[in-house]
PDB file of C-alpha atoms in Angstrom:
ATOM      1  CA  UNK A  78      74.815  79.741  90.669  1.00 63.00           C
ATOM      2  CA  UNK A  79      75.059  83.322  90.332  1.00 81.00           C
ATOM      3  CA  UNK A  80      76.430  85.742  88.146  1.00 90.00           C
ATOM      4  CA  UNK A  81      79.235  88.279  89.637  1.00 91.00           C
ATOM      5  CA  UNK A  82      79.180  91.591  88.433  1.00 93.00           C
ATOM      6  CA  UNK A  83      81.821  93.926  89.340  1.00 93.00           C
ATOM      7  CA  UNK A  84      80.891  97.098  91.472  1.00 94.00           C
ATOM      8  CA  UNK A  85      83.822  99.899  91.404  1.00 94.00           C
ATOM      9  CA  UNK A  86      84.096 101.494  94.231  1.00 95.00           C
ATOM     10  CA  UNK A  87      86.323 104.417  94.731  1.00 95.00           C
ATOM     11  CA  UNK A  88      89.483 103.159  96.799  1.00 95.00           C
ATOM     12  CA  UNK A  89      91.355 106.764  96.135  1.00 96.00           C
ATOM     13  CA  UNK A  90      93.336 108.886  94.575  1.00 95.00           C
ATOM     14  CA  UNK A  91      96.747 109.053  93.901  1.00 95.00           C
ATOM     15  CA  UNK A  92      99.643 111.516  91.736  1.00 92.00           C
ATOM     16  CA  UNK A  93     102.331 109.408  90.025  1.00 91.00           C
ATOM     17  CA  UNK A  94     105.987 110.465  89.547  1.00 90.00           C
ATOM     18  CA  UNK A  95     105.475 111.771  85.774  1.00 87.00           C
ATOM     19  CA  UNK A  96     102.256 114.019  87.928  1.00 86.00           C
ATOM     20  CA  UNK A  97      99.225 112.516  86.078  1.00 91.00           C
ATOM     21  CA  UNK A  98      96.469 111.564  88.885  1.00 92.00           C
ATOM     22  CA  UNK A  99      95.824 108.265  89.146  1.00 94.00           C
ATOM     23  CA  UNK A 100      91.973 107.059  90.311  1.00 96.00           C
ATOM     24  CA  UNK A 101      92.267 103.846  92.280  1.00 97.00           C
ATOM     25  CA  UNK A 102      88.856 101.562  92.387  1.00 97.00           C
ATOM     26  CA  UNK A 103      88.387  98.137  93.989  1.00 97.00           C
ATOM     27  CA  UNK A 104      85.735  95.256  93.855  1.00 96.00           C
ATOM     28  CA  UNK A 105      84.221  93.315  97.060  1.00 93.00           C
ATOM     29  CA  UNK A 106      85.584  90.380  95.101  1.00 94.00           C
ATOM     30  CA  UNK A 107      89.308  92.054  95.538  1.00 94.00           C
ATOM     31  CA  UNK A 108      89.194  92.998  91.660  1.00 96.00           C
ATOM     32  CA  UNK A 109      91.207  95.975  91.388  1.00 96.00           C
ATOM     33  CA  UNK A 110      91.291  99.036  88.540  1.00 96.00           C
ATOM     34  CA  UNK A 111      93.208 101.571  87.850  1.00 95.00           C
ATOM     35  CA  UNK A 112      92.891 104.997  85.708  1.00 95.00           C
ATOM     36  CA  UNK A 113      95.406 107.979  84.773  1.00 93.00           C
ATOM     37  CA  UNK A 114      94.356 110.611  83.651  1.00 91.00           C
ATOM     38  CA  UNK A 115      96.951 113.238  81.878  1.00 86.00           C
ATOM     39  CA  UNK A 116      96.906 116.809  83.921  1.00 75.00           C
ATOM     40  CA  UNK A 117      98.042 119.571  81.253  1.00 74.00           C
ATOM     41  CA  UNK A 118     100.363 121.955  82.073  1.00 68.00           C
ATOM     42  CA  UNK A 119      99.266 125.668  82.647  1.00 66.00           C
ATOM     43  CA  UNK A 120      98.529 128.066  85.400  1.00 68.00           C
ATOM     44  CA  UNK A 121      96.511 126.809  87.991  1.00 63.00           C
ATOM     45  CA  UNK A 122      92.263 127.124  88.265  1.00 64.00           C
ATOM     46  CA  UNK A 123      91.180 129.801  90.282  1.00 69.00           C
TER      47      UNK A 123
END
């Protein structure tokens, strides 16, 4: 028997109520992830 080893693949991306962006990944198994990441305030990039 095999060993499984979990592939992320991107499944998208995704701003949550409190605005920090949220990266959605997925395994073929149907494992699923998820990351936030904090978005400072500020003026925009240019």
């Amino acid at each position: 028997m095999a060993e499984h080893v979990h592939v992320r693949l991107n499944h998208g991306l995704e701003v949550s109520e409190e605005g920090e962006l949220i990266e959605l990944s997925r395994c073929r198994c149907g494992a699923t992830w998820s990351r936030a990441y904090r978005v400072d305030e500020g003026e925009p990039e240019r």
